[in-house]
CSV table of C-alpha atoms in Angstrom, one decimal:
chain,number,residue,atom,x,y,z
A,61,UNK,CA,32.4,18.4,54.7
A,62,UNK,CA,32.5,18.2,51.0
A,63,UNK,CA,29.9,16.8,48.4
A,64,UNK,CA,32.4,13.7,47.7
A,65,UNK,CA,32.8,13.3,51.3
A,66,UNK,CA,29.0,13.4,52.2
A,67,UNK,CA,28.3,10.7,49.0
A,68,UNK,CA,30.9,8.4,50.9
A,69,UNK,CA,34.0,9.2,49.1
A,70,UNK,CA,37.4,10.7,49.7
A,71,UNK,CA,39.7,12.8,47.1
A,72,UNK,CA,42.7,11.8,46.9
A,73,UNK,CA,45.8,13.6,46.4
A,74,UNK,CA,45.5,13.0,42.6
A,75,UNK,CA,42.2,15.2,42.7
A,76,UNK,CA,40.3,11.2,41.9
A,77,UNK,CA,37.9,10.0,43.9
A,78,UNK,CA,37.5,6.8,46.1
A,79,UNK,CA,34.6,5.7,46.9
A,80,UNK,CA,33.7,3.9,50.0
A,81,UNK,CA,32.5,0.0,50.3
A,82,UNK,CA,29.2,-0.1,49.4
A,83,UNK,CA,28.2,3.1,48.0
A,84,UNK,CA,29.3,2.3,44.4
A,85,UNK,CA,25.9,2.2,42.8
A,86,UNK,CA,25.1,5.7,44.0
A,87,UNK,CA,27.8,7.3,41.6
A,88,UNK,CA,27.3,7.1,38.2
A,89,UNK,CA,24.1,6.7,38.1
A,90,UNK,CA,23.9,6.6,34.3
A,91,UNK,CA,24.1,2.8,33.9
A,92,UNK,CA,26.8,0.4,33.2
A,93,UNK,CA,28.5,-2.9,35.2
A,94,UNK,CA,30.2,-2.0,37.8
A,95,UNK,CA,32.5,-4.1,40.4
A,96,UNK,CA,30.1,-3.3,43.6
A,97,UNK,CA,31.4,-5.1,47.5
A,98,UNK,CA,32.5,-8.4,47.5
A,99,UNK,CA,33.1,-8.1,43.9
A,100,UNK,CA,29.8,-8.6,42.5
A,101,UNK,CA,28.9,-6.7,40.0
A,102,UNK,CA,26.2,-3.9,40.4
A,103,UNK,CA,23.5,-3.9,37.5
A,104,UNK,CA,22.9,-0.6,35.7
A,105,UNK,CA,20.3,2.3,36.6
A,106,UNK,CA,17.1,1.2,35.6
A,107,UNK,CA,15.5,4.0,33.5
A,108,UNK,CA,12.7,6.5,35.3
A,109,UNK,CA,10.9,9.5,34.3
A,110,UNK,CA,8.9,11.7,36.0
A,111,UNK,CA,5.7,10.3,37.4
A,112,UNK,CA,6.0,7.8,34.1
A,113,UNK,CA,5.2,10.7,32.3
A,114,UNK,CA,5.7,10.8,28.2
A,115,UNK,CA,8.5,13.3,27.3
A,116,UNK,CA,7.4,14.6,23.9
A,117,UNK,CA,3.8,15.1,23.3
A,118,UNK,CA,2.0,12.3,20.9
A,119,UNK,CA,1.2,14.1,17.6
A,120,UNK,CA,-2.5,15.2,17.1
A,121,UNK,CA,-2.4,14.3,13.8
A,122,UNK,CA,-5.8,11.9,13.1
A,123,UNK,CA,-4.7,8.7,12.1
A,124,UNK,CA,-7.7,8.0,9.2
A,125,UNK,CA,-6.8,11.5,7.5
A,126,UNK,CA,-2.6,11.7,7.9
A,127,UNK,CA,-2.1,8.3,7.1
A,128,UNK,CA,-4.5,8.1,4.8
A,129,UNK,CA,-2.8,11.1,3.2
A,130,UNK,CA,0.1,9.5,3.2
A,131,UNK,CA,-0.9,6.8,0.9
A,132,UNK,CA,-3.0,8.8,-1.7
A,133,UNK,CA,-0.1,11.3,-2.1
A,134,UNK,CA,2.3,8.5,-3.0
A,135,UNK,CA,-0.2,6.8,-5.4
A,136,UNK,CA,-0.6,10.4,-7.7
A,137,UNK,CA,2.9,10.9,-7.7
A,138,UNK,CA,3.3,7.3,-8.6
A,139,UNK,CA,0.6,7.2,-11.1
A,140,UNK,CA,1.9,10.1,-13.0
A,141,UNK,CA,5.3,8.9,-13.6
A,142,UNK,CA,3.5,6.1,-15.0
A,143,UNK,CA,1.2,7.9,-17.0
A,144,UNK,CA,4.3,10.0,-18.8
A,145,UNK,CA,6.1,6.3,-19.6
A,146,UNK,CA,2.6,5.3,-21.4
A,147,UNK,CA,2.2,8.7,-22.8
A,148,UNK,CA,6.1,8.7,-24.3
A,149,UNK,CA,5.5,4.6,-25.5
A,150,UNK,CA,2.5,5.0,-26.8
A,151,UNK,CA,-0.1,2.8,-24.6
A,152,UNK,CA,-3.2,5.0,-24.0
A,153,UNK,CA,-5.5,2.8,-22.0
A,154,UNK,CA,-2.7,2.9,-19.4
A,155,UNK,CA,-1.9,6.3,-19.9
A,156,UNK,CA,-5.5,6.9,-19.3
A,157,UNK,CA,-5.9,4.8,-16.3
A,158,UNK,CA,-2.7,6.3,-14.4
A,159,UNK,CA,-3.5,9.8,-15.2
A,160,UNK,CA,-6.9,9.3,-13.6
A,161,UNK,CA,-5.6,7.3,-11.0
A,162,UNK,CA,-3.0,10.3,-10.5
A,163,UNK,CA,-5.9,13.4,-10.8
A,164,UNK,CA,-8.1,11.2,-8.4
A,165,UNK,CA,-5.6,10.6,-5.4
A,166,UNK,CA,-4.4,13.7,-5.4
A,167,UNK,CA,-8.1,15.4,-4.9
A,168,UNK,CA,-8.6,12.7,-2.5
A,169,UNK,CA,-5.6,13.8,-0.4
A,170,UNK,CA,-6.2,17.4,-0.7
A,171,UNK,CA,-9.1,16.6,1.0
A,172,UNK,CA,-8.1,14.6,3.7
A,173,UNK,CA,-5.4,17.0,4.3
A,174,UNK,CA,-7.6,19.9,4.7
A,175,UNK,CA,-9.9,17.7,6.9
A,176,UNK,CA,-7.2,17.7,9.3
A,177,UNK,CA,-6.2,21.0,9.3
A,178,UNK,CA,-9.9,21.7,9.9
A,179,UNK,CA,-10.5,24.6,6.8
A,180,UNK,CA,-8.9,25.3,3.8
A,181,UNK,CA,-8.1,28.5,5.0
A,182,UNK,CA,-5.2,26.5,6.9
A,183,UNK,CA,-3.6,25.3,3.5
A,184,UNK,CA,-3.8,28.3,1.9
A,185,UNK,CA,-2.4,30.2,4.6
A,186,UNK,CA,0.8,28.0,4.6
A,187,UNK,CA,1.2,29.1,0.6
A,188,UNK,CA,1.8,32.6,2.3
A,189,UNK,CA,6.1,31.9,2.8
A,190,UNK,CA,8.5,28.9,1.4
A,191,UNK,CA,10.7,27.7,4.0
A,192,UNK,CA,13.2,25.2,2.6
A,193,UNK,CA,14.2,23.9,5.6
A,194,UNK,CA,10.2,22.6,6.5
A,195,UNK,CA,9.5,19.8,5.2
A,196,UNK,CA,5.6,20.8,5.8
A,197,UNK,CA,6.1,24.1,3.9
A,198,UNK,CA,8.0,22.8,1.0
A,199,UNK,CA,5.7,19.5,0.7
A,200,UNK,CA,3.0,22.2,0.4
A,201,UNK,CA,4.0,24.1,-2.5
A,202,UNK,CA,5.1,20.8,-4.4
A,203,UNK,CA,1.3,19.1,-3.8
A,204,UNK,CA,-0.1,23.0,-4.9
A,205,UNK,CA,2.3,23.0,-8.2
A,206,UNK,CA,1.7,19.5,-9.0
A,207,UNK,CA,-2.3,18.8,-8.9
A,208,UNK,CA,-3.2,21.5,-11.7
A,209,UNK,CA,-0.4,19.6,-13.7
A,210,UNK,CA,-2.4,16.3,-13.1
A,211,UNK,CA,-5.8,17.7,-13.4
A,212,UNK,CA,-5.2,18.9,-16.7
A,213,UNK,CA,-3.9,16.1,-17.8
A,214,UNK,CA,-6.9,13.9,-16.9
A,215,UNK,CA,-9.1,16.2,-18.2
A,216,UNK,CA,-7.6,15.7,-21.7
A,217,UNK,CA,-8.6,12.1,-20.8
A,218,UNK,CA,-12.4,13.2,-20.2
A,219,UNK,CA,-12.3,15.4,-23.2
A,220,UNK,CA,-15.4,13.6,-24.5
A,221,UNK,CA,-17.5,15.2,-22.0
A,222,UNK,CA,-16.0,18.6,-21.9
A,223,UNK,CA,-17.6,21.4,-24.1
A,224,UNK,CA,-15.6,21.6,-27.3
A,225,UNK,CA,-14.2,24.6,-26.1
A,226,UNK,CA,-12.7,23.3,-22.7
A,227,UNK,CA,-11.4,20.4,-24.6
A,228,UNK,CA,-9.9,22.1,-27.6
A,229,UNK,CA,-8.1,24.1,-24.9
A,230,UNK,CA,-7.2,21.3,-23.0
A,231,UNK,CA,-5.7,18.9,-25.7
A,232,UNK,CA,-2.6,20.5,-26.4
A,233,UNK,CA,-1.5,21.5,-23.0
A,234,UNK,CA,-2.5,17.5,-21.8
A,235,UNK,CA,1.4,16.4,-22.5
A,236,UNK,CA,2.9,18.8,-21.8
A,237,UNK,CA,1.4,19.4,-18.3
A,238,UNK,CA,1.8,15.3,-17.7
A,239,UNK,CA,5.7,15.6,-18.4
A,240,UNK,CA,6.0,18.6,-16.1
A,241,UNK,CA,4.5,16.7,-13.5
A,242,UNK,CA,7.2,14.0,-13.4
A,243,UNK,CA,9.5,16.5,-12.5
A,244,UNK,CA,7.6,16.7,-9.1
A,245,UNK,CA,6.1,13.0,-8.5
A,246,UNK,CA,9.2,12.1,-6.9
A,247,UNK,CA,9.3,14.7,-4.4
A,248,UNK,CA,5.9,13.7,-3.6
A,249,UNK,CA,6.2,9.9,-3.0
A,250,UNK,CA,9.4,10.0,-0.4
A,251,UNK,CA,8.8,14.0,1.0
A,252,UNK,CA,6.0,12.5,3.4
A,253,UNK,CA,8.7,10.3,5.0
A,254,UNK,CA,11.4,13.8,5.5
A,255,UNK,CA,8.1,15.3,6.7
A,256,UNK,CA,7.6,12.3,9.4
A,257,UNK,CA,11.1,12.1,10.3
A,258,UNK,CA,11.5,15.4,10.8
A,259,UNK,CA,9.7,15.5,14.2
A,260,UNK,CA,10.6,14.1,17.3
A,261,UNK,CA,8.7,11.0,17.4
A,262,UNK,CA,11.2,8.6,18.5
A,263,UNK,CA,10.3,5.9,15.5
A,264,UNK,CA,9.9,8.1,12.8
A,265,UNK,CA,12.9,10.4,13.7
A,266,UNK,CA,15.4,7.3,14.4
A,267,UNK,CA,14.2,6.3,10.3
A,268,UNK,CA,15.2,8.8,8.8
A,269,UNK,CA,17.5,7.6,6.9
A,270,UNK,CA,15.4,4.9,5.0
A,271,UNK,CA,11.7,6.6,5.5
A,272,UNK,CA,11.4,8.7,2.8
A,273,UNK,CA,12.6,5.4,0.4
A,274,UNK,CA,10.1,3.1,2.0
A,275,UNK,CA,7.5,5.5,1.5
A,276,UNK,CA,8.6,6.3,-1.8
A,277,UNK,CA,8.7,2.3,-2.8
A,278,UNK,CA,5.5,1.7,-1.3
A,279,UNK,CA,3.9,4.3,-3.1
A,280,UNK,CA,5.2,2.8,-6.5
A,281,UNK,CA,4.4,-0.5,-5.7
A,282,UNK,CA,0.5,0.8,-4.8
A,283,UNK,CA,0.3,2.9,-7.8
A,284,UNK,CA,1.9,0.0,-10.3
A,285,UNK,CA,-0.6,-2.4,-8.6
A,286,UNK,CA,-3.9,0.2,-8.8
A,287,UNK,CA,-3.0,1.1,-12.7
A,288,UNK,CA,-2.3,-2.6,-13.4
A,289,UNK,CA,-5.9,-3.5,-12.4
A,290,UNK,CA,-7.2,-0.5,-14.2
A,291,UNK,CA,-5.6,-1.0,-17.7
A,292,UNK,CA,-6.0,-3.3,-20.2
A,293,UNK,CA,-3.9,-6.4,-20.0
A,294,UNK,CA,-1.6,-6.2,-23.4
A,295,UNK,CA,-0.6,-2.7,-22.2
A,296,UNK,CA,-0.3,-3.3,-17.9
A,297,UNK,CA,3.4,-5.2,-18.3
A,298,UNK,CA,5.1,-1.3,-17.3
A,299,UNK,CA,3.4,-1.2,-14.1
A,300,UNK,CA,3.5,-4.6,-13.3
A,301,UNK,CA,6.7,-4.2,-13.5
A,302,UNK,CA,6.7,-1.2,-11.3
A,303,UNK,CA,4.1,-3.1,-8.7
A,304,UNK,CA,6.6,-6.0,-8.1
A,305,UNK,CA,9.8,-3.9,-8.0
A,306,UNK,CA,8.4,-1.3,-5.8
A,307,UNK,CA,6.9,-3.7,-3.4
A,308,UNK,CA,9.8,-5.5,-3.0
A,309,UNK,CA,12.0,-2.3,-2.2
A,310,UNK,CA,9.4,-1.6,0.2
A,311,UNK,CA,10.4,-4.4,1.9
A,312,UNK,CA,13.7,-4.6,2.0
A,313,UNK,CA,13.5,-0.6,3.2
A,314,UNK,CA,11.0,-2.2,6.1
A,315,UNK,CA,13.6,-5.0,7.6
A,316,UNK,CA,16.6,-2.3,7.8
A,317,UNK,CA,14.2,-0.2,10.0
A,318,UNK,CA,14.0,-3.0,12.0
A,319,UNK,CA,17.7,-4.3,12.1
A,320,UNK,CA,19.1,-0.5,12.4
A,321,UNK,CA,16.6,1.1,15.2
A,322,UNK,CA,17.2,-1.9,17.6
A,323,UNK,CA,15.1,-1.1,20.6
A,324,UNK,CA,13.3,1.7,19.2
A,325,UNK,CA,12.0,-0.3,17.1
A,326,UNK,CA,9.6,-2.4,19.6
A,327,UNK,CA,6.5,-0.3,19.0
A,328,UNK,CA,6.5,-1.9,15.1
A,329,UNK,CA,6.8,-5.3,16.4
A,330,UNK,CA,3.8,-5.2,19.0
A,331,UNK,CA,0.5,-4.5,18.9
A,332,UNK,CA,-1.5,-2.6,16.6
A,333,UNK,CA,1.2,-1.4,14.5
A,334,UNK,CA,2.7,-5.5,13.9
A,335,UNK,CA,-0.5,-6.4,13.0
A,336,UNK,CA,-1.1,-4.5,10.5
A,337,UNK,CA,2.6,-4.8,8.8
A,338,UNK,CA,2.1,-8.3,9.3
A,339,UNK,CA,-0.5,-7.8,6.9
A,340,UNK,CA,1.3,-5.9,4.6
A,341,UNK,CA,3.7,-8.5,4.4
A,342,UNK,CA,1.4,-11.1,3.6
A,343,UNK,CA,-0.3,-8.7,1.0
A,344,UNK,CA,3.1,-7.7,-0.8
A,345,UNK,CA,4.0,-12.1,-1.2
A,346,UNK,CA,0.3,-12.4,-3.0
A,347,UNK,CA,0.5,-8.9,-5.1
A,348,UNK,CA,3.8,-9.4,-6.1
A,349,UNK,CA,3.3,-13.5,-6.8
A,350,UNK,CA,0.2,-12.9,-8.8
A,351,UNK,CA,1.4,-10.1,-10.8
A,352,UNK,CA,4.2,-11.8,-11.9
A,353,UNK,CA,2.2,-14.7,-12.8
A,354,UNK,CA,0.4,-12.0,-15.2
A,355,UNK,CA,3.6,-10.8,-16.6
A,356,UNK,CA,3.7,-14.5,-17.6
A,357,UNK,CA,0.2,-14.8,-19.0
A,358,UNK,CA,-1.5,-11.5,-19.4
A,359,UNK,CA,-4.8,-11.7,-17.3
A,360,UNK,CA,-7.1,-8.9,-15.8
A,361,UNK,CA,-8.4,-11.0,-13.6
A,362,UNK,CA,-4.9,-11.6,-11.8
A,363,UNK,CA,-3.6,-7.9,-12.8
A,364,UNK,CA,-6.7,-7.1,-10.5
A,365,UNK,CA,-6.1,-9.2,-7.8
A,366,UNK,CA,-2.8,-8.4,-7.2
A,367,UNK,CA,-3.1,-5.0,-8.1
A,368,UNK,CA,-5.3,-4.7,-5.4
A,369,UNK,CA,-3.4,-6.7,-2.5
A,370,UNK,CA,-0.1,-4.5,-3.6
A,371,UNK,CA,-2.5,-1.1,-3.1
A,372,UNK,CA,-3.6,-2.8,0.4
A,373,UNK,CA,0.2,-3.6,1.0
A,374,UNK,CA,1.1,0.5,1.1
A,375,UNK,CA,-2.0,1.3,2.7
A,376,UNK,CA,-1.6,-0.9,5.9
A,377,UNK,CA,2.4,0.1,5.6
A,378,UNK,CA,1.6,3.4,5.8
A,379,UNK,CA,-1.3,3.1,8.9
A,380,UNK,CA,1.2,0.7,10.9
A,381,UNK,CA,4.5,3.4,10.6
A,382,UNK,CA,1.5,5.9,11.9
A,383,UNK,CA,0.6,4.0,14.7
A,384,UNK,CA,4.4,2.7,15.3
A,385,UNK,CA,4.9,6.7,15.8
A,386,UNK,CA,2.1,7.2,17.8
A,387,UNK,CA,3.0,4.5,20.5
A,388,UNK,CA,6.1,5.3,20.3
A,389,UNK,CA,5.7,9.2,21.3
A,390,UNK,CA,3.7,8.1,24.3
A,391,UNK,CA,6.4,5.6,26.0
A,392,UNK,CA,9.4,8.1,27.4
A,393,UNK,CA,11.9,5.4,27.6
A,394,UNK,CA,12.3,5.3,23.6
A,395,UNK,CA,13.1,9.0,23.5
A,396,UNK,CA,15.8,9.1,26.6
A,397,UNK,CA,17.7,6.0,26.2
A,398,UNK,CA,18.9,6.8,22.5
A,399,UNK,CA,19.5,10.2,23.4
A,400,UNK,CA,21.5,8.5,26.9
A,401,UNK,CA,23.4,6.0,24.6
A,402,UNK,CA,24.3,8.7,22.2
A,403,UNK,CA,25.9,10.8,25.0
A,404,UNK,CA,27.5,7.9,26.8
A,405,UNK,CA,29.2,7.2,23.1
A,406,UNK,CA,30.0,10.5,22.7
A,407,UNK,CA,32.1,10.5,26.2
């Protein structure tokens, strides 16, 4: 007897098969309506994996130092394309703000980066080879070319302190080193999302087509917001502007996660991960409405406010995504159903 035959089925002449009453739902097993005895119709294959088992391992990345990484990378690269606009227009208590701003995250992230890793042996080993098609390698050598750029340029900033010689050195090469780095800030506020969504992780891998923008926009709209509420109020009006625009990107980046990713994008809408883009939400409406009440009547007080709330808006962006991933990762049924509609398509 063959295998058709022992399912309940006959071949026919024509090489098809016909199956027997009642033993439709045992063929095709991959899902869809069928006509099943008496005409009803026989729901589709409910999804199973082994022992309930995740498919792809969660990442062992530690939530407080990756995310947390991800924000103060995109606020140095964002910071230092503002600095170079208040360098080139002449405003130096912003350009001093946003190059300190810049110098400052961009230790900070070092550091949480190498925390991770667990020595520093770790980063300097991955300076060993460039691999242009890692996002991790390449994102490596950009953060290792870009903070002496930024550190030099702050320094100029702190030349007051410096020994005469240190800052006599340091003066001329301030400029020069702060335009250099905008060829690289870019790369650094969106390479964090191509770094994301190059892994399997069902949510971050599904975005990849609008990650690295949201993270980009989110990171201008924290570094506008954080130099805002650091510079002086007749000078703050660039990164205002750059605050409102970015945070407003970032959103519109945020809801065609959600309207593209369909199911896979349940994990952002429940639990921790909503909660805290809830919050972002809320803290992009008040950073964005009292900045541009600022723009209207210069004020620290609101540049600081909604400075602030805009710098809490990436932050909680960036922890939710993180957590999105996470959940995401652990859940098998948002890894095999994509890749089973994406076959069934195909057919």
């Amino acid at each position: 007897m063959s295998a058709a035959q022992e399912a309940g089925s006959e071949v026919r002449r024509d090489g098809l098969h016909h199956v027997a009453p009642g033993r439709e739902a045992l063929i095709g097993s991959r899902g869809g309506r069928r006509p099943g005895r008496g005409g009803e119709v026989v729901p589709p294959a409910e999804f199973r994996s082994y022992y309930g088992r995740a498919v792809i391992k969660p990442p062992v990345w530690k939530a407080h130092n990756i995310a947390g990484y991800l924000f103060l990378g995109g606020v140095a690269g964002g910071a230092s394309l503002l600095a170079a606009g208040a360098d080139v227009t002449g405003r130096p208590g912003m350009r001093r703000a946003a190059r300190l701003i810049s110098a400052g995250a961009t230790g900070l992230s070092l550091a949480v980066l190498i925390r991770d890793l667990g020595r520093p042996g770790r980063f300097m080993h991955m300076l060993r080879v460039v691999k242009p098609t890692s996002p991790m390698s390449i994102g490596t050598w950009l953060l290792g070319g870009f903070s002496p750029l930024v550190a030099v340029a702050a320094l100029d900033e702190l030349s007051g302190v410096l020994p005469p010689r240190a800052a006599n050195f340091v003066g001329p090469l301030a400029r020069p080193a702060g335009l250099a780095a905008t060829a690289v800030a870019p790369a650094i506020t969106t390479y964090t999302g191509a770094l994301m969504a190059n892994t399997a992780v069902p949510v971050w891998h599904e975005a990849h087509r609008e990650l690295p923008y949201l993270f980009g926009a989110s990171a201008l709209a924290a570094a506008g917001g954080l130099v805002a509420a650091a510079s002086p109020a007749r000078e703050a009006a660039p990164a205002r502007l750059a605050g409102v625009v970015g945070s407003v990107a970032a959103q519109v980046f945020d809801r065609a996660v959600h309207r593209r990713l369909g199911m896979v994008a349940e994990p952002l809408t429940g639990g921790r991960p909503a909660r805290l883009l809830r919050a972002s939400r809320w803290c992009a409406r008040a950073g964005t409405a009292l900045l541009a009440a600022s723009a209207i009547r210069p004020s620290r007080a609101l540049d600081v406010a909604g400075g602030l709330a805009l710098a809490a808006e990436s932050a909680l962006t960036k922890f939710g995504y993180f957590h999105a991933g996470t959940a995401s990762a652990a859940d098998p049924k948002y890894t095999v159903l994509p890749q089973r509609e994406r076959s069934d398509a195909a057919q």
